[in-house]
Coordinates of C-alpha atoms and ligand atoms in Angstrom, one line a residue:
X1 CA -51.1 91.6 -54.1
X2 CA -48.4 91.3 -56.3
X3 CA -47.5 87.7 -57.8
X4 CA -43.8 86.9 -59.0
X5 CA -42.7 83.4 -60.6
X6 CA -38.7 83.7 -60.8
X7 CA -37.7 81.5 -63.7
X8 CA -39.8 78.7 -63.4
X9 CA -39.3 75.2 -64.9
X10 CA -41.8 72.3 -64.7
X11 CA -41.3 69.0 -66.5
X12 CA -43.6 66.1 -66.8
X13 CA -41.0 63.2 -66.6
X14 CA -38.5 63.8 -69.6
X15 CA -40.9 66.7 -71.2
X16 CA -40.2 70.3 -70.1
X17 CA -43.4 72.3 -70.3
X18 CA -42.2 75.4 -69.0
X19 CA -39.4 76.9 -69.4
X20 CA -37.3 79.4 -67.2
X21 CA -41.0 81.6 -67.1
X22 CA -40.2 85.0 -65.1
X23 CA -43.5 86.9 -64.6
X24 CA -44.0 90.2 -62.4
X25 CA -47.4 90.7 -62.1
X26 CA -48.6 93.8 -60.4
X27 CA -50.6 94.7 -57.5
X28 CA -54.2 94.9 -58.8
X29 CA -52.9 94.0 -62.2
X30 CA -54.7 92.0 -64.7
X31 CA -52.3 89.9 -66.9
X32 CA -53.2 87.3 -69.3
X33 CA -51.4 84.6 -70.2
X34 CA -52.2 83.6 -73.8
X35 CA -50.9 80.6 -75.6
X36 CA -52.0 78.1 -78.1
X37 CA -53.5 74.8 -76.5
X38 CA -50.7 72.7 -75.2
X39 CA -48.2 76.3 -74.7
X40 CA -48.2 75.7 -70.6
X41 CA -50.6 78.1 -69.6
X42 CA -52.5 75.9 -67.0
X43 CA -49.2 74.3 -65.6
X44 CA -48.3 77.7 -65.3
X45 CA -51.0 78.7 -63.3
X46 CA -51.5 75.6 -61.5
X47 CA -48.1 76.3 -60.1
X48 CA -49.4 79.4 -59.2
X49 CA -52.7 78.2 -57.1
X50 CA -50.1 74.9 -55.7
X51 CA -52.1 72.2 -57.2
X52 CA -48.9 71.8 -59.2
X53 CA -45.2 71.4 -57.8
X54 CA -42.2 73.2 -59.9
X55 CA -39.2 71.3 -61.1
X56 CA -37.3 74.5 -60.1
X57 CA -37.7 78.3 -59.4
X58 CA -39.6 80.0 -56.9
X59 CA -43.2 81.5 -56.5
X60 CA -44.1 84.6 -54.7
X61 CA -47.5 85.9 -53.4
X62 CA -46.7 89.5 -51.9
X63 CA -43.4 89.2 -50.3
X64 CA -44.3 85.5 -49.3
X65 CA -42.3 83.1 -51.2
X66 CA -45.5 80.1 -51.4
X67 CA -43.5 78.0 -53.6
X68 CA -43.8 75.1 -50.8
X69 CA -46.6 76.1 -49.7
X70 CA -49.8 74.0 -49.9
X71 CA -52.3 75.2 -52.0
X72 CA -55.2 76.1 -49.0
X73 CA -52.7 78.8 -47.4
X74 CA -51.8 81.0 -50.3
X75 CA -55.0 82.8 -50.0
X76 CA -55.7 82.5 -54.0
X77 CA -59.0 81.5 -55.4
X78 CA -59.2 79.6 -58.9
X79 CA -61.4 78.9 -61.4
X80 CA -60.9 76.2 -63.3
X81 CA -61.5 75.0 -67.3
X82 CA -63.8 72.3 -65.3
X83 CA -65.8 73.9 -62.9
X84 CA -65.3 71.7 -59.8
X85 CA -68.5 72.3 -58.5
X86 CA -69.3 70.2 -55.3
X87 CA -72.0 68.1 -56.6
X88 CA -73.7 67.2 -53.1
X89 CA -74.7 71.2 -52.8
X90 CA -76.9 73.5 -54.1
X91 CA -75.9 76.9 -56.3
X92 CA -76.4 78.5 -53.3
X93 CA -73.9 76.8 -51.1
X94 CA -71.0 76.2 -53.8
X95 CA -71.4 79.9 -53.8
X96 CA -71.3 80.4 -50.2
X97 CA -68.5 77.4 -49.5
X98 CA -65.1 79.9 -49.5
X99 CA -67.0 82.1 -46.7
X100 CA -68.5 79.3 -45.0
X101 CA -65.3 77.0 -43.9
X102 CA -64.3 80.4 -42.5
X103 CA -67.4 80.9 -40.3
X104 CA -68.6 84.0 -41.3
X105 CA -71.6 84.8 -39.8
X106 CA -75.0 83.8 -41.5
X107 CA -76.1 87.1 -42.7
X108 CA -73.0 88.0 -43.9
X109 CA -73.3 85.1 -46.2
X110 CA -76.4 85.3 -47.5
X111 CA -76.1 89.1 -48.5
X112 CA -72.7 88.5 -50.0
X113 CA -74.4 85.2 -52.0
X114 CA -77.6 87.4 -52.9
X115 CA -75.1 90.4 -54.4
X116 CA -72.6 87.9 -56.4
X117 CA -74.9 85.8 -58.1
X118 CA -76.8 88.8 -58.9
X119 CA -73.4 90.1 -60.6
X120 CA -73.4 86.6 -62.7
X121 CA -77.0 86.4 -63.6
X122 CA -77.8 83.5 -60.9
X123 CA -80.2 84.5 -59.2
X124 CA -82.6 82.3 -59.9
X125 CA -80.9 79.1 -59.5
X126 CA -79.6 79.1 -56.3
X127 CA -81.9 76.3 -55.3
X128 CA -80.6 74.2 -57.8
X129 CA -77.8 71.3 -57.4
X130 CA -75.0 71.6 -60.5
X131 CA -76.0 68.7 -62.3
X132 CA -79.5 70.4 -63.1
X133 CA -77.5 73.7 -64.8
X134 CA -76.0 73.9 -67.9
X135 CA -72.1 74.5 -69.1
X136 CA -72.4 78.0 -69.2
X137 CA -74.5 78.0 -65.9
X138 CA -72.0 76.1 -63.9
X139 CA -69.3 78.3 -65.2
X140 CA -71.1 81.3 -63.7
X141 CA -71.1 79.7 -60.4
X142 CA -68.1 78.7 -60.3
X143 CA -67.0 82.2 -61.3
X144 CA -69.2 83.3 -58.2
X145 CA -67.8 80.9 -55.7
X146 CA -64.2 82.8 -56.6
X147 CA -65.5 86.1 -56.1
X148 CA -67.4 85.8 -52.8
X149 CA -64.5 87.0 -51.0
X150 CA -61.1 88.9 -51.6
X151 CA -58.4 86.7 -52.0
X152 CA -54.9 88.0 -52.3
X153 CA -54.9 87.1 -56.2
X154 CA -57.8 85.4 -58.9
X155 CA -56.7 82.8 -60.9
X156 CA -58.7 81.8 -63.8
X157 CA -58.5 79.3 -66.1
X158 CA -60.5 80.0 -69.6
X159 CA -63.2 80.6 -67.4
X160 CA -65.6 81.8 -69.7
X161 CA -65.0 78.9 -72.7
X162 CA -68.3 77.3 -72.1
X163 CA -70.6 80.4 -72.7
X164 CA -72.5 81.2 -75.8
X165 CA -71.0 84.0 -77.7
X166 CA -73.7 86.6 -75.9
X167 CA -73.2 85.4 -73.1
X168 CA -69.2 85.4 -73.4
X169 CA -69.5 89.4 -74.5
X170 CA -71.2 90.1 -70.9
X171 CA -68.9 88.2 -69.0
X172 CA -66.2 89.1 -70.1
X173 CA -67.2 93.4 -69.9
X174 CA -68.5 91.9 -65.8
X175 CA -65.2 90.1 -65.2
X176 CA -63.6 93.4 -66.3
X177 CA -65.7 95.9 -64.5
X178 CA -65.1 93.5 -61.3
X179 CA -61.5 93.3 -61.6
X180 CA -61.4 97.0 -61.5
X181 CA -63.7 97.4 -58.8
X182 CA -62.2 94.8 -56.5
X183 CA -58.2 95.7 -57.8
X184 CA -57.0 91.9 -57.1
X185 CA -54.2 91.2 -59.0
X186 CA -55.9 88.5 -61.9
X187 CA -53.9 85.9 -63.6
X188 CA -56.4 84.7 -66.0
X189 CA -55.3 82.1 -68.4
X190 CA -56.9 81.9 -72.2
X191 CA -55.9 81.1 -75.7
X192 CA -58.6 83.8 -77.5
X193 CA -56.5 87.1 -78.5
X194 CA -59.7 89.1 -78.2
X195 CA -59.9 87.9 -74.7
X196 CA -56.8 88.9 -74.0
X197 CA -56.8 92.2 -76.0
X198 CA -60.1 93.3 -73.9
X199 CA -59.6 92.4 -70.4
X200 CA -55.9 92.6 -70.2
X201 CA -53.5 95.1 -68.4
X202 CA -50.7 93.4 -69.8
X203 CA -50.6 90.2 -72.4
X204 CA -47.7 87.6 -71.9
X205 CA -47.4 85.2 -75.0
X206 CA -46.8 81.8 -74.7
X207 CA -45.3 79.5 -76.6
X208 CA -44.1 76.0 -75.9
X209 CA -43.5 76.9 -72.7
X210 CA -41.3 79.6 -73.2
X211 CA -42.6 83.4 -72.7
X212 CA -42.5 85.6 -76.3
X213 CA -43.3 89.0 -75.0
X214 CA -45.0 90.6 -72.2
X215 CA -46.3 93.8 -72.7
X216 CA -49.7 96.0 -73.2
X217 CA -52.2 94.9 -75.6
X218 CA -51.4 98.1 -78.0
X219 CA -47.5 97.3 -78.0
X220 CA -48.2 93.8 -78.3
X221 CA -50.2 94.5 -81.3
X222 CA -48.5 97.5 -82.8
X223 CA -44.7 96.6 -81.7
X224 CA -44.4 92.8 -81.6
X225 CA -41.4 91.0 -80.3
X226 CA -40.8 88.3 -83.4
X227 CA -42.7 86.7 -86.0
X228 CA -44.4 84.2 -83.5
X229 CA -46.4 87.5 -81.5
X230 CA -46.5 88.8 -85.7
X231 CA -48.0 86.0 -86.5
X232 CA -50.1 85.1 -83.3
X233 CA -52.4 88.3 -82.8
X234 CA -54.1 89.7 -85.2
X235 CA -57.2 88.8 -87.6
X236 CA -56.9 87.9 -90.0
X237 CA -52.7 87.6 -89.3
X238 CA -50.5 89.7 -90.8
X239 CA -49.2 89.4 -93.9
X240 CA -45.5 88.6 -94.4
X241 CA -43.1 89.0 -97.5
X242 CA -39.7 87.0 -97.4
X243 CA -36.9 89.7 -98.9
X244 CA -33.5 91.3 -98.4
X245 CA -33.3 94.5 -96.3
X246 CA -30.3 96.8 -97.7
X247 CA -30.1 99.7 -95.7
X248 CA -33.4 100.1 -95.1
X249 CA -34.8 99.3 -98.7
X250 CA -36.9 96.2 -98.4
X251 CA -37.1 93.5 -101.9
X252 CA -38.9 90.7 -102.5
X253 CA -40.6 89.4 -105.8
X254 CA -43.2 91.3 -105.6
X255 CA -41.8 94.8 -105.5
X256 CA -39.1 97.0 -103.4
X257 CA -39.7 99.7 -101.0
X258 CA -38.6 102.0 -98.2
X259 CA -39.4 101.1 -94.5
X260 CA -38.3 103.8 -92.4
X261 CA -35.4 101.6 -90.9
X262 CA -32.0 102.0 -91.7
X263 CA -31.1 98.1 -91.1
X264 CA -29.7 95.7 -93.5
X265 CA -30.4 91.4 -93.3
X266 CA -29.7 89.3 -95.9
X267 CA -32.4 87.2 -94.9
X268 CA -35.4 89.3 -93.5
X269 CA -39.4 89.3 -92.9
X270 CA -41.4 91.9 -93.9
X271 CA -45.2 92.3 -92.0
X272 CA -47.6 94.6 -93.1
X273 CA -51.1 93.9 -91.0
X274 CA -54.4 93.7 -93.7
X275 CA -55.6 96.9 -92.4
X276 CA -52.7 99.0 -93.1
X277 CA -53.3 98.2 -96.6
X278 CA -54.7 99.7 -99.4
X279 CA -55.5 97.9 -103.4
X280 CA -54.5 100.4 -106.1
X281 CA -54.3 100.7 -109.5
X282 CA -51.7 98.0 -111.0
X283 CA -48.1 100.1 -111.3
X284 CA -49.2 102.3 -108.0
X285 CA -48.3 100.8 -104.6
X286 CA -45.5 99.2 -103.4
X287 CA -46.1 95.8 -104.3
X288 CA -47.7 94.4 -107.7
X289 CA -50.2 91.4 -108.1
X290 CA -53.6 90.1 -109.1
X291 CA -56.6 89.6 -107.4
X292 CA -57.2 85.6 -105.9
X293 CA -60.4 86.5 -104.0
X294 CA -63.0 88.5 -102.8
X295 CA -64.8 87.5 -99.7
X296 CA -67.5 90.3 -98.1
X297 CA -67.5 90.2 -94.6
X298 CA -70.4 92.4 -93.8
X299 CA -68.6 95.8 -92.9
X300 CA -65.4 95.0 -94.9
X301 CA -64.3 93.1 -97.5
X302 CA -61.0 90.7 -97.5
X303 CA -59.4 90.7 -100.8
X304 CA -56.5 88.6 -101.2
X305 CA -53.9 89.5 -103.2
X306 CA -51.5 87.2 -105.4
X307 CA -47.9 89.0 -105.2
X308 CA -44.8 87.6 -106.7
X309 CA -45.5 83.6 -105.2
X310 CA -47.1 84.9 -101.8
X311 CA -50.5 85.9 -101.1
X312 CA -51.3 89.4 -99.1
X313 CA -54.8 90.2 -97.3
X314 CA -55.9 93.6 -97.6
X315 CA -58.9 94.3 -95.4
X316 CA -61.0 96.8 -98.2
X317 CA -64.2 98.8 -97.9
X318 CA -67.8 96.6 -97.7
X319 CA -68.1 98.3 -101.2
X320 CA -65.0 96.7 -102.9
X321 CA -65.9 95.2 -106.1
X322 CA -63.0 94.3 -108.6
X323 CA -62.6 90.9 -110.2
X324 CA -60.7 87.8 -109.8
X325 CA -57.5 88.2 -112.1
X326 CA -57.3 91.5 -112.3
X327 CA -53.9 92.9 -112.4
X328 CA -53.1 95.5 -109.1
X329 CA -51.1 96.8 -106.5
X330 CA -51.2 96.7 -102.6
X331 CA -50.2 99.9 -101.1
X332 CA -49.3 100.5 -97.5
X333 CA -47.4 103.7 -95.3
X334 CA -43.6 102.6 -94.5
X335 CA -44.5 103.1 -91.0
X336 CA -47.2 100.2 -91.1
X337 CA -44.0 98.1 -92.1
X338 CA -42.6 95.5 -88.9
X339 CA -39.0 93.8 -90.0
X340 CA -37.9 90.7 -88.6
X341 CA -34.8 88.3 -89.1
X342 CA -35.9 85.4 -90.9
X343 CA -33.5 83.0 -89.6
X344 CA -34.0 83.8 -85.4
X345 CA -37.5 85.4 -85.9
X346 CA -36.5 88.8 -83.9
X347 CA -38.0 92.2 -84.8
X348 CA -35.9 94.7 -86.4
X349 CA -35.4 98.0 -84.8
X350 CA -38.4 100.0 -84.3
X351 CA -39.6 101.8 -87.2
X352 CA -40.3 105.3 -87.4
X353 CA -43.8 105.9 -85.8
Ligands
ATP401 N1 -49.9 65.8 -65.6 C1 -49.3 65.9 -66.8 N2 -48.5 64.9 -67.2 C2 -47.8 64.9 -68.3 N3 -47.9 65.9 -69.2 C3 -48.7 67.0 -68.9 C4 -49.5 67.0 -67.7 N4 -50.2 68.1 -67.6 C5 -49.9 68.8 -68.8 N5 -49.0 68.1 -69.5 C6 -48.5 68.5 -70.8 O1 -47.9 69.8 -70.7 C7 -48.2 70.6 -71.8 C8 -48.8 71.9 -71.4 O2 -50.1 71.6 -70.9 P1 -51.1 72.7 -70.4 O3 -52.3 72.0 -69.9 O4 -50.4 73.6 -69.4 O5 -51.4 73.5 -71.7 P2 -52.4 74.7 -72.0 O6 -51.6 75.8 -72.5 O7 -53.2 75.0 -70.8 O8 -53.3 74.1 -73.1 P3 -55.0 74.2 -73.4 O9 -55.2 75.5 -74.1 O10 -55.2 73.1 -74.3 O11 -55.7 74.1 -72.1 C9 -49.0 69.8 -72.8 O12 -48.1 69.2 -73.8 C10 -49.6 68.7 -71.9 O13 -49.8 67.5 -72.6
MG402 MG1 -55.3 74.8 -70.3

């Protein structure tokens, strides 16, 4: 079902932690809301599930407007950063509990338990009581417990922070296949960008409480709103250049060059991401400096770049071998250029793709 929140506010005595958030998310959809720790994400969707009031705006679930409503009758099932297992039951009945306060028949129950925890690896430890299962185990059940049935919309909460990298991988491509499967509308709250890149249908960015751009992962990415997004997704970040735009011509200390825009700011941003850029030989490229560092990564290697008092990554073949000091230029296409005021942060135009 689709889930609305129609600028909503919420303050914690004098602090405003979210502020005037609209959100549209769509039947079957799966949005993520990313933010750095302490951006409102939880609030946000803690408002959602009713376990948290708004200072003002409203709250939709469908065409019902929930924002009074108490948490148990807006048909949503969470999953929390904690778990909140019950610790009194077995794996088994945690999983089984949203089926069993509504009486479903005994069979029903067990099959649908059987085929969940099957889905999350658990089969083995239904027996068990939570306090014998590890982070990453209780997770998984509490991951379960919100699938077992089809509520009108998932809300999760980092749910997968507490798995082992291998683990995490699984999950996450399980939590993805399931959300397509099932087609409930997921709000599923995180701060990892690769999180949010895979699983999502649409990111929104948060930021202090305040939304920074809501879109696809690839527009997010290729298109973003201001240097916050720039700044935010990507690794490692993009690289950014303070200059002057003149009609289109971009300068800075390190060099000047074309960008495809026909824009002018006194004051602008230049962002060129480290894999849309290429060393060369000094007096070639667009920009001129001197090797800092090397560092091989394995399949690539990051070389940063000194350029006229800023640094600039360039994400260079596993075979790149130059040394430290050694006088060159960083190349990269105009269209791989994003402008942004420097003063309000905005992107310029749209350059030429
Ligand atoms: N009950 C509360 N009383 C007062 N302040 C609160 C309360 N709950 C949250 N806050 C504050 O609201 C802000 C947003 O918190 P929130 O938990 O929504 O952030 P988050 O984006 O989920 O962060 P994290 O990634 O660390 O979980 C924080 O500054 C937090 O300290
Ligand atoms: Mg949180």
């Amino acid at each position: 079902m689709r889930v609305t929140l129609r600028n909503i506010h919420k303050s914690f005595g004098p602090v405003e932690v979210v502020k005037g958030l609209d959100l549209e998310v769509e039947d079957g959809e799966f949005l993520v809301l990313l933010g750095a720790s302490g951006s409102g994400k939880t609030t946000a969707l803690r408002m959602v599930a009713g376990l948290e009031s708004v200072t003002s705006g409203r709250v939709l679930i469908g065409d019902r407007d929930v924002t009074e409503m108490l948490p148990k009758y807006r048909d949503v099932a969470m999953v929390f950063q904690s778990y909140a297992l019950y610790p009194h039951m077995t794996v088994f009945a945690n999983i089984a509990y949203p089926l069993t306060v509504r009486k479903r028949p005994r069979a029903e129950i067990e099959a649908a338990v059987k085929d969940v925890a099957k889905q999350v690896q658990l089969e083995a430890l239904l027996d068990r009581y939570p306090r014998q299962l590890s982070g990453g185990q209780r997770q998984r059940v509490a991951l379960a417990r919100a699938m077992i049935r089809r509520p009108a919309a998932f809300l999760m909460d980092e749910p997968l922070s507490n798995l082992d990298a291998k683990l995490r991988g699984y999950m996450r491509a399980e939590l993805k296949h399931m959300q397509h499967e099932l087609g409930i509308t997921t709000i599923y709250v995180t701060h990892d960008q690769i999180e949010a890149m895979t699983l999502a249908h649409r990111v929104a960015l948060l930021e202090k409480g305040v939304l920074q751009q809501l879109d696809t992962p690839a527009n997010i990415y290729n298109a973003p709103a201001n240097l916050f997004v720039a700044g935010f997704i990507g690794s490692p970040p993009m690289n950014f250049l303070d200059g002057a735009l003149t009609g289109g011509t971009f300068s800075c200390a390190a060099g000047t060059f074309g960008t495809g825009s026909r824009a002018s700011s006194a004051a602008a941003v230049a962002g060129v991401r480290p894999e849309d850029c290429r060393v060369t030989e000094a007096g070639a490229g667009k920009i001129v400096g001197d090797i800092y560092t090397t560092e091989l990564m394995g399949d690539h290697t990051l070389v940063t770049c000194r350029v006229g008092g800023a640094t600039v990554t360039v994400k260079a073949d596993k075979t790149f071998s130059r040394p430290d000091g050694e006088a060159v230029g960083v190349d990269f296409a105009e269209t791989a250029v994003h402008l942004f005021d420097k003063a309000c942060g905005d992107r310029i135009g749209t350059p030429v793709r």
